[in-house]
Amino acid sequence: MNSGEAFGMLGREAVYRAIFTRRDIRSQFLPEPIEDEVLARLLMAAHHAPSVGYMQPWNFIIIRDMARRRQVRDLFLAARQQELPRIAEERQALYRTLKLEGICESALNLVVTCDRQRSQNSPLGRSHNPQMDLYSTVCAVQNFWLAARAEDIGVGWVSILDREALKRLLDIPEHVEPVAYLCVGPVSAFAAQPELETKGWGKRLPLSDLIMSETYAGAGEHSLKKVADEATNRGAFTAGS
């Protein structure tokens, strides 16, 4: 069925290309700014993410000041040092070599937050799952990330941060949750494979191993799994992470 608004082949390919070639950028940022017109488009894409109950719980804190960014990087370095002992001893040497942020190298930083009071009088979709505002905000992050890839703008998500320390530094109210700290800017290149894969930290799990039928771990869907494996083997799905 064609609704008259269906994507053509080139449109579909563009969507999948953005998905499969998106990368978590840390090392490839260029010393170039982002035009306000481009940044506005990316934020508009984020603002059009799905949100349960149409709650739209997100806000976007743009951080350009280098002194503030250095303070955030100090938070990252402290948190990374705290995380190191939790890494398996045989992997700690590899962990130390990984570049896991581009806080000061990127054109700007962006914090995507979730205002947990914004929909308190409208429980639609949250009565049985009060975390849906957080999940909705993550959808906004994904929209931003994919739109950025289409604009050749790199994005890196810095998750190694002390949440409470970050809130104090950025004057974030108690009822607002910082969901994502993003490094954003033009890049020299997008890697063919995820950096954590090329560095030997991990590899993408086979899709067919993750497909279940009817119940958790339920056997079945053999035809679907075969198609997924064949597509992966012939390179129809380009890894993205």
PDB file of C-alpha atoms in Angstrom, residues 21-231:
ATOM      1  CA  THR A  21      27.348   4.794   9.723  1.00  0.00           C
ATOM      2  CA  ARG A  22      26.633   6.724  12.929  1.00  0.00           C
ATOM      3  CA  ARG A  23      29.629   6.680  15.256  1.00  0.00           C
ATOM      4  CA  ASP A  24      30.445   7.660  18.822  1.00  0.00           C
ATOM      5  CA  ILE A  25      33.063  10.332  18.074  1.00  0.00           C
ATOM      6  CA  ARG A  26      35.985  11.024  20.402  1.00  0.00           C
ATOM      7  CA  SER A  27      39.151  11.669  18.392  1.00  0.00           C
ATOM      8  CA  GLN A  28      38.150  13.141  15.033  1.00  0.00           C
ATOM      9  CA  PHE A  29      36.776  16.571  15.973  1.00  0.00           C
ATOM     10  CA  LEU A  30      37.952  19.552  13.917  1.00  0.00           C
ATOM     11  CA  PRO A  31      38.576  23.077  15.307  1.00  0.00           C
ATOM     12  CA  GLU A  32      35.580  24.438  13.426  1.00  0.00           C
ATOM     13  CA  PRO A  33      32.272  25.900  14.658  1.00  0.00           C
ATOM     14  CA  ILE A  34      28.761  24.669  13.923  1.00  0.00           C
ATOM     15  CA  GLU A  35      26.543  27.157  12.122  1.00  0.00           C
ATOM     16  CA  ASP A  36      23.453  28.127  14.094  1.00  0.00           C
ATOM     17  CA  GLU A  37      21.248  27.044  11.175  1.00  0.00           C
ATOM     18  CA  VAL A  38      22.680  23.520  11.342  1.00  0.00           C
ATOM     19  CA  LEU A  39      22.466  23.310  15.125  1.00  0.00           C
ATOM     20  CA  ALA A  40      18.867  24.524  15.021  1.00  0.00           C
ATOM     21  CA  ARG A  41      17.997  21.756  12.556  1.00  0.00           C
ATOM     22  CA  LEU A  42      19.578  19.139  14.817  1.00  0.00           C
ATOM     23  CA  LEU A  43      17.701  20.426  17.859  1.00  0.00           C
ATOM     24  CA  MET A  44      14.476  20.498  15.868  1.00  0.00           C
ATOM     25  CA  ALA A  45      15.023  16.845  14.983  1.00  0.00           C
ATOM     26  CA  ALA A  46      15.522  16.068  18.674  1.00  0.00           C
ATOM     27  CA  HIS A  47      12.418  18.052  19.594  1.00  0.00           C
ATOM     28  CA  HIS A  48      10.371  15.922  17.175  1.00  0.00           C
ATOM     29  CA  ALA A  49      11.247  12.684  18.941  1.00  0.00           C
ATOM     30  CA  PRO A  50       8.405  10.473  20.143  1.00  0.00           C
ATOM     31  CA  SER A  51       7.391  11.114  23.738  1.00  0.00           C
ATOM     32  CA  VAL A  52       4.918   9.111  25.771  1.00  0.00           C
ATOM     33  CA  GLY A  53       1.786  11.137  26.501  1.00  0.00           C
ATOM     34  CA  TYR A  54       3.269  13.914  24.326  1.00  0.00           C
ATOM     35  CA  MET A  55       5.104  15.034  27.462  1.00  0.00           C
ATOM     36  CA  GLN A  56       8.184  16.447  25.647  1.00  0.00           C
ATOM     37  CA  PRO A  57      10.284  16.353  28.832  1.00  0.00           C
ATOM     38  CA  TRP A  58      13.582  17.470  27.293  1.00  0.00           C
ATOM     39  CA  ASN A  59      15.679  20.614  27.503  1.00  0.00           C
ATOM     40  CA  PHE A  60      18.975  21.339  25.763  1.00  0.00           C
ATOM     41  CA  ILE A  61      21.878  23.035  27.570  1.00  0.00           C
ATOM     42  CA  ILE A  62      24.476  24.297  25.091  1.00  0.00           C
ATOM     43  CA  ILE A  63      27.970  24.698  26.553  1.00  0.00           C
ATOM     44  CA  ARG A  64      30.515  26.707  24.593  1.00  0.00           C
ATOM     45  CA  ASP A  65      32.629  28.248  27.388  1.00  0.00           C
ATOM     46  CA  MET A  66      36.005  26.518  27.460  1.00  0.00           C
ATOM     47  CA  ALA A  67      36.594  27.103  31.177  1.00  0.00           C
ATOM     48  CA  ARG A  68      33.334  25.341  32.010  1.00  0.00           C
ATOM     49  CA  ARG A  69      34.186  22.527  29.631  1.00  0.00           C
ATOM     50  CA  ARG A  70      37.537  22.045  31.339  1.00  0.00           C
ATOM     51  CA  GLN A  71      35.663  21.709  34.624  1.00  0.00           C
ATOM     52  CA  VAL A  72      33.474  19.025  33.070  1.00  0.00           C
ATOM     53  CA  ARG A  73      36.555  17.268  31.741  1.00  0.00           C
ATOM     54  CA  ASP A  74      37.981  17.262  35.268  1.00  0.00           C
ATOM     55  CA  LEU A  75      34.770  15.525  36.385  1.00  0.00           C
ATOM     56  CA  PHE A  76      35.281  12.986  33.602  1.00  0.00           C
ATOM     57  CA  LEU A  77      38.904  12.298  34.588  1.00  0.00           C
ATOM     58  CA  ALA A  78      37.921  11.793  38.225  1.00  0.00           C
ATOM     59  CA  ALA A  79      35.043   9.484  37.282  1.00  0.00           C
ATOM     60  CA  ARG A  80      37.249   7.497  34.927  1.00  0.00           C
ATOM     61  CA  GLN A  81      39.782   6.957  37.675  1.00  0.00           C
ATOM     62  CA  GLN A  82      36.973   5.704  39.918  1.00  0.00           C
ATOM     63  CA  GLU A  83      35.730   3.374  37.178  1.00  0.00           C
ATOM     64  CA  LEU A  84      39.118   1.785  36.481  1.00  0.00           C
ATOM     65  CA  PRO A  85      39.131  -0.613  39.484  1.00  0.00           C
ATOM     66  CA  ARG A  86      35.753  -1.974  38.331  1.00  0.00           C
ATOM     67  CA  ILE A  87      37.247  -3.052  35.014  1.00  0.00           C
ATOM     68  CA  ALA A  88      38.528  -6.622  34.841  1.00  0.00           C
ATOM     69  CA  GLU A  89      42.237  -6.589  35.653  1.00  0.00           C
ATOM     70  CA  GLU A  90      43.209  -8.156  32.333  1.00  0.00           C
ATOM     71  CA  ARG A  91      41.412  -5.343  30.474  1.00  0.00           C
ATOM     72  CA  GLN A  92      42.656  -2.360  32.473  1.00  0.00           C
ATOM     73  CA  ALA A  93      45.672  -1.749  30.245  1.00  0.00           C
ATOM     74  CA  LEU A  94      43.424  -1.577  27.179  1.00  0.00           C
ATOM     75  CA  TYR A  95      40.952   0.625  29.050  1.00  0.00           C
ATOM     76  CA  ARG A  96      43.715   3.160  29.787  1.00  0.00           C
ATOM     77  CA  THR A  97      44.469   3.507  26.056  1.00  0.00           C
ATOM     78  CA  LEU A  98      40.881   4.291  25.049  1.00  0.00           C
ATOM     79  CA  LYS A  99      39.932   7.885  24.279  1.00  0.00           C
ATOM     80  CA  LEU A 100      36.453   8.214  25.703  1.00  0.00           C
ATOM     81  CA  GLU A 101      35.608  11.909  25.304  1.00  0.00           C
ATOM     82  CA  GLY A 102      36.116  15.010  23.177  1.00  0.00           C
ATOM     83  CA  ILE A 103      34.879  17.577  25.676  1.00  0.00           C
ATOM     84  CA  CYS A 104      37.415  20.295  24.907  1.00  0.00           C
ATOM     85  CA  GLU A 105      38.132  19.343  21.273  1.00  0.00           C
ATOM     86  CA  SER A 106      34.569  19.522  19.939  1.00  0.00           C
ATOM     87  CA  ALA A 107      32.854  22.686  18.705  1.00  0.00           C
ATOM     88  CA  LEU A 108      30.434  22.635  21.624  1.00  0.00           C
ATOM     89  CA  ASN A 109      28.954  20.430  24.307  1.00  0.00           C
ATOM     90  CA  LEU A 110      25.264  19.688  24.677  1.00  0.00           C
ATOM     91  CA  VAL A 111      23.450  18.351  27.727  1.00  0.00           C
ATOM     92  CA  VAL A 112      20.053  16.783  27.084  1.00  0.00           C
ATOM     93  CA  THR A 113      17.992  16.814  30.258  1.00  0.00           C
ATOM     94  CA  CYS A 114      14.662  15.373  31.381  1.00  0.00           C
ATOM     95  CA  ASP A 115      12.308  17.565  33.421  1.00  0.00           C
ATOM     96  CA  ARG A 116      10.540  14.979  35.564  1.00  0.00           C
ATOM     97  CA  GLN A 117       7.867  17.423  36.706  1.00  0.00           C
ATOM     98  CA  ARG A 118       6.788  18.613  33.269  1.00  0.00           C
ATOM     99  CA  SER A 119       4.079  15.980  32.877  1.00  0.00           C
ATOM    100  CA  GLN A 120       3.264  15.347  36.541  1.00  0.00           C
ATOM    101  CA  ASN A 121      -0.378  16.340  35.996  1.00  0.00           C
ATOM    102  CA  SER A 122      -0.703  14.163  32.899  1.00  0.00           C
ATOM    103  CA  PRO A 123       0.012  10.522  33.806  1.00  0.00           C
ATOM    104  CA  LEU A 124      -0.884   9.192  30.338  1.00  0.00           C
ATOM    105  CA  GLY A 125       1.496   6.310  29.658  1.00  0.00           C
ATOM    106  CA  ARG A 126       3.340   6.703  32.954  1.00  0.00           C
ATOM    107  CA  SER A 127       0.933   5.253  35.488  1.00  0.00           C
ATOM    108  CA  HIS A 128       2.511   1.819  35.283  1.00  0.00           C
ATOM    109  CA  ASN A 129       5.938   2.866  34.045  1.00  0.00           C
ATOM    110  CA  PRO A 130       7.093   6.191  35.497  1.00  0.00           C
ATOM    111  CA  GLN A 131      10.416   5.911  33.637  1.00  0.00           C
ATOM    112  CA  MET A 132       8.815   6.710  30.288  1.00  0.00           C
ATOM    113  CA  ASP A 133       9.860  10.364  30.480  1.00  0.00           C
ATOM    114  CA  LEU A 134      13.490   9.243  30.634  1.00  0.00           C
ATOM    115  CA  TYR A 135      13.002   6.818  27.759  1.00  0.00           C
ATOM    116  CA  SER A 136      11.360   9.569  25.713  1.00  0.00           C
ATOM    117  CA  THR A 137      14.370  11.821  26.305  1.00  0.00           C
ATOM    118  CA  VAL A 138      16.691   9.096  25.052  1.00  0.00           C
ATOM    119  CA  CYS A 139      14.636   9.043  21.838  1.00  0.00           C
ATOM    120  CA  ALA A 140      15.412  12.761  21.481  1.00  0.00           C
ATOM    121  CA  VAL A 141      19.116  11.977  21.848  1.00  0.00           C
ATOM    122  CA  GLN A 142      18.899   9.354  19.102  1.00  0.00           C
ATOM    123  CA  ASN A 143      17.051  11.744  16.781  1.00  0.00           C
ATOM    124  CA  PHE A 144      19.746  14.368  17.350  1.00  0.00           C
ATOM    125  CA  TRP A 145      22.509  11.832  16.712  1.00  0.00           C
ATOM    126  CA  LEU A 146      21.081  10.522  13.450  1.00  0.00           C
ATOM    127  CA  ALA A 147      20.314  14.002  12.141  1.00  0.00           C
ATOM    128  CA  ALA A 148      23.864  15.025  13.038  1.00  0.00           C
ATOM    129  CA  ARG A 149      25.252  12.122  11.005  1.00  0.00           C
ATOM    130  CA  ALA A 150      23.189  13.255   8.015  1.00  0.00           C
ATOM    131  CA  GLU A 151      24.719  16.732   8.428  1.00  0.00           C
ATOM    132  CA  ASP A 152      28.276  15.286   8.728  1.00  0.00           C
ATOM    133  CA  ILE A 153      28.417  16.452  12.325  1.00  0.00           C
ATOM    134  CA  GLY A 154      30.051  14.168  14.876  1.00  0.00           C
ATOM    135  CA  VAL A 155      28.539  13.332  18.249  1.00  0.00           C
ATOM    136  CA  GLY A 156      30.146  11.615  21.230  1.00  0.00           C
ATOM    137  CA  TRP A 157      28.209  10.598  24.343  1.00  0.00           C
ATOM    138  CA  VAL A 158      30.214  11.039  27.569  1.00  0.00           C
ATOM    139  CA  SER A 159      28.697   8.713  30.167  1.00  0.00           C
ATOM    140  CA  ILE A 160      31.633   8.603  32.603  1.00  0.00           C
ATOM    141  CA  LEU A 161      30.534  11.529  34.759  1.00  0.00           C
ATOM    142  CA  ASP A 162      29.349  11.907  38.346  1.00  0.00           C
ATOM    143  CA  ARG A 163      25.692  12.848  37.936  1.00  0.00           C
ATOM    144  CA  GLU A 164      25.383  14.939  41.097  1.00  0.00           C
ATOM    145  CA  ALA A 165      28.659  16.767  40.497  1.00  0.00           C
ATOM    146  CA  LEU A 166      27.534  17.608  36.962  1.00  0.00           C
ATOM    147  CA  LYS A 167      24.191  18.907  38.227  1.00  0.00           C
ATOM    148  CA  ARG A 168      25.945  21.182  40.711  1.00  0.00           C
ATOM    149  CA  LEU A 169      28.325  22.505  38.081  1.00  0.00           C
ATOM    150  CA  LEU A 170      25.524  23.306  35.618  1.00  0.00           C
ATOM    151  CA  ASP A 171      22.952  24.510  38.187  1.00  0.00           C
ATOM    152  CA  ILE A 172      20.512  21.767  37.161  1.00  0.00           C
ATOM    153  CA  PRO A 173      17.476  21.651  39.510  1.00  0.00           C
ATOM    154  CA  GLU A 174      16.858  18.586  41.644  1.00  0.00           C
ATOM    155  CA  HIS A 175      13.809  17.456  39.644  1.00  0.00           C
ATOM    156  CA  VAL A 176      15.707  17.617  36.334  1.00  0.00           C
ATOM    157  CA  GLU A 177      17.789  14.629  35.246  1.00  0.00           C
ATOM    158  CA  PRO A 178      20.838  15.012  32.969  1.00  0.00           C
ATOM    159  CA  VAL A 179      20.324  12.180  30.491  1.00  0.00           C
ATOM    160  CA  ALA A 180      23.121  12.718  27.970  1.00  0.00           C
ATOM    161  CA  TYR A 181      26.316  14.781  27.873  1.00  0.00           C
ATOM    162  CA  LEU A 182      27.243  15.110  24.200  1.00  0.00           C
ATOM    163  CA  CYS A 183      30.355  16.403  22.445  1.00  0.00           C
ATOM    164  CA  VAL A 184      29.261  17.868  19.101  1.00  0.00           C
ATOM    165  CA  GLY A 185      31.144  19.269  16.120  1.00  0.00           C
ATOM    166  CA  PRO A 186      32.524  18.865  12.609  1.00  0.00           C
ATOM    167  CA  VAL A 187      34.845  15.896  12.194  1.00  0.00           C
ATOM    168  CA  SER A 188      37.635  14.842   9.874  1.00  0.00           C
ATOM    169  CA  ALA A 189      36.075  11.438   9.178  1.00  0.00           C
ATOM    170  CA  PHE A 190      33.598   8.825  10.371  1.00  0.00           C
ATOM    171  CA  ALA A 191      35.329   5.511  11.035  1.00  0.00           C
ATOM    172  CA  ALA A 192      34.294   2.472   9.037  1.00  0.00           C
ATOM    173  CA  GLN A 193      33.855   0.487  12.248  1.00  0.00           C
ATOM    174  CA  PRO A 194      33.086   1.479  15.860  1.00  0.00           C
ATOM    175  CA  GLU A 195      36.269   2.468  17.685  1.00  0.00           C
ATOM    176  CA  LEU A 196      35.664   0.064  20.572  1.00  0.00           C
ATOM    177  CA  GLU A 197      35.462  -2.726  18.010  1.00  0.00           C
ATOM    178  CA  THR A 198      38.670  -1.791  16.189  1.00  0.00           C
ATOM    179  CA  LYS A 199      40.468  -1.408  19.526  1.00  0.00           C
ATOM    180  CA  GLY A 200      39.425  -4.921  20.529  1.00  0.00           C
ATOM    181  CA  TRP A 201      37.107  -3.933  23.394  1.00  0.00           C
ATOM    182  CA  GLY A 202      34.087  -5.740  21.981  1.00  0.00           C
ATOM    183  CA  LYS A 203      32.255  -6.760  18.839  1.00  0.00           C
ATOM    184  CA  ARG A 204      28.697  -6.585  17.565  1.00  0.00           C
ATOM    185  CA  LEU A 205      26.506  -9.492  18.620  1.00  0.00           C
ATOM    186  CA  PRO A 206      24.875 -11.537  15.854  1.00  0.00           C
ATOM    187  CA  LEU A 207      21.332 -10.260  15.334  1.00  0.00           C
ATOM    188  CA  SER A 208      19.970 -13.787  14.910  1.00  0.00           C
ATOM    189  CA  ASP A 209      21.127 -14.657  18.452  1.00  0.00           C
ATOM    190  CA  LEU A 210      18.965 -11.840  19.822  1.00  0.00           C
ATOM    191  CA  ILE A 211      15.694 -12.722  18.067  1.00  0.00           C
ATOM    192  CA  MET A 212      13.235 -14.674  20.234  1.00  0.00           C
ATOM    193  CA  SER A 213       9.843 -16.150  19.397  1.00  0.00           C
ATOM    194  CA  GLU A 214       6.662 -15.594  21.430  1.00  0.00           C
ATOM    195  CA  THR A 215       8.403 -15.787  24.834  1.00  0.00           C
ATOM    196  CA  TYR A 216      11.826 -14.906  26.218  1.00  0.00           C
ATOM    197  CA  ALA A 217      14.310 -17.417  24.765  1.00  0.00           C
ATOM    198  CA  GLY A 218      11.472 -18.946  22.753  1.00  0.00           C
ATOM    199  CA  ALA A 219      12.710 -20.921  19.740  1.00  0.00           C
ATOM    200  CA  GLY A 220      11.385 -20.156  16.288  1.00  0.00           C
ATOM    201  CA  GLU A 221      11.553 -17.451  13.597  1.00  0.00           C
ATOM    202  CA  HIS A 222      14.113 -19.572  11.755  1.00  0.00           C
ATOM    203  CA  SER A 223      13.379 -17.985   8.383  1.00  0.00           C
ATOM    204  CA  LEU A 224      13.783 -14.473   9.787  1.00  0.00           C
ATOM    205  CA  LYS A 225      17.044 -15.418  11.503  1.00  0.00           C
ATOM    206  CA  LYS A 226      18.371 -16.899   8.274  1.00  0.00           C
ATOM    207  CA  VAL A 227      17.570 -13.712   6.349  1.00  0.00           C
ATOM    208  CA  ALA A 228      19.264 -11.614   9.046  1.00  0.00           C
ATOM    209  CA  ASP A 229      22.390 -13.778   8.932  1.00  0.00           C
ATOM    210  CA  GLU A 230      22.534 -13.683   5.127  1.00  0.00           C
ATOM    211  CA  ALA A 231      22.156  -9.907   5.046  1.00  0.00           C
TER     212      ALA A 231
END
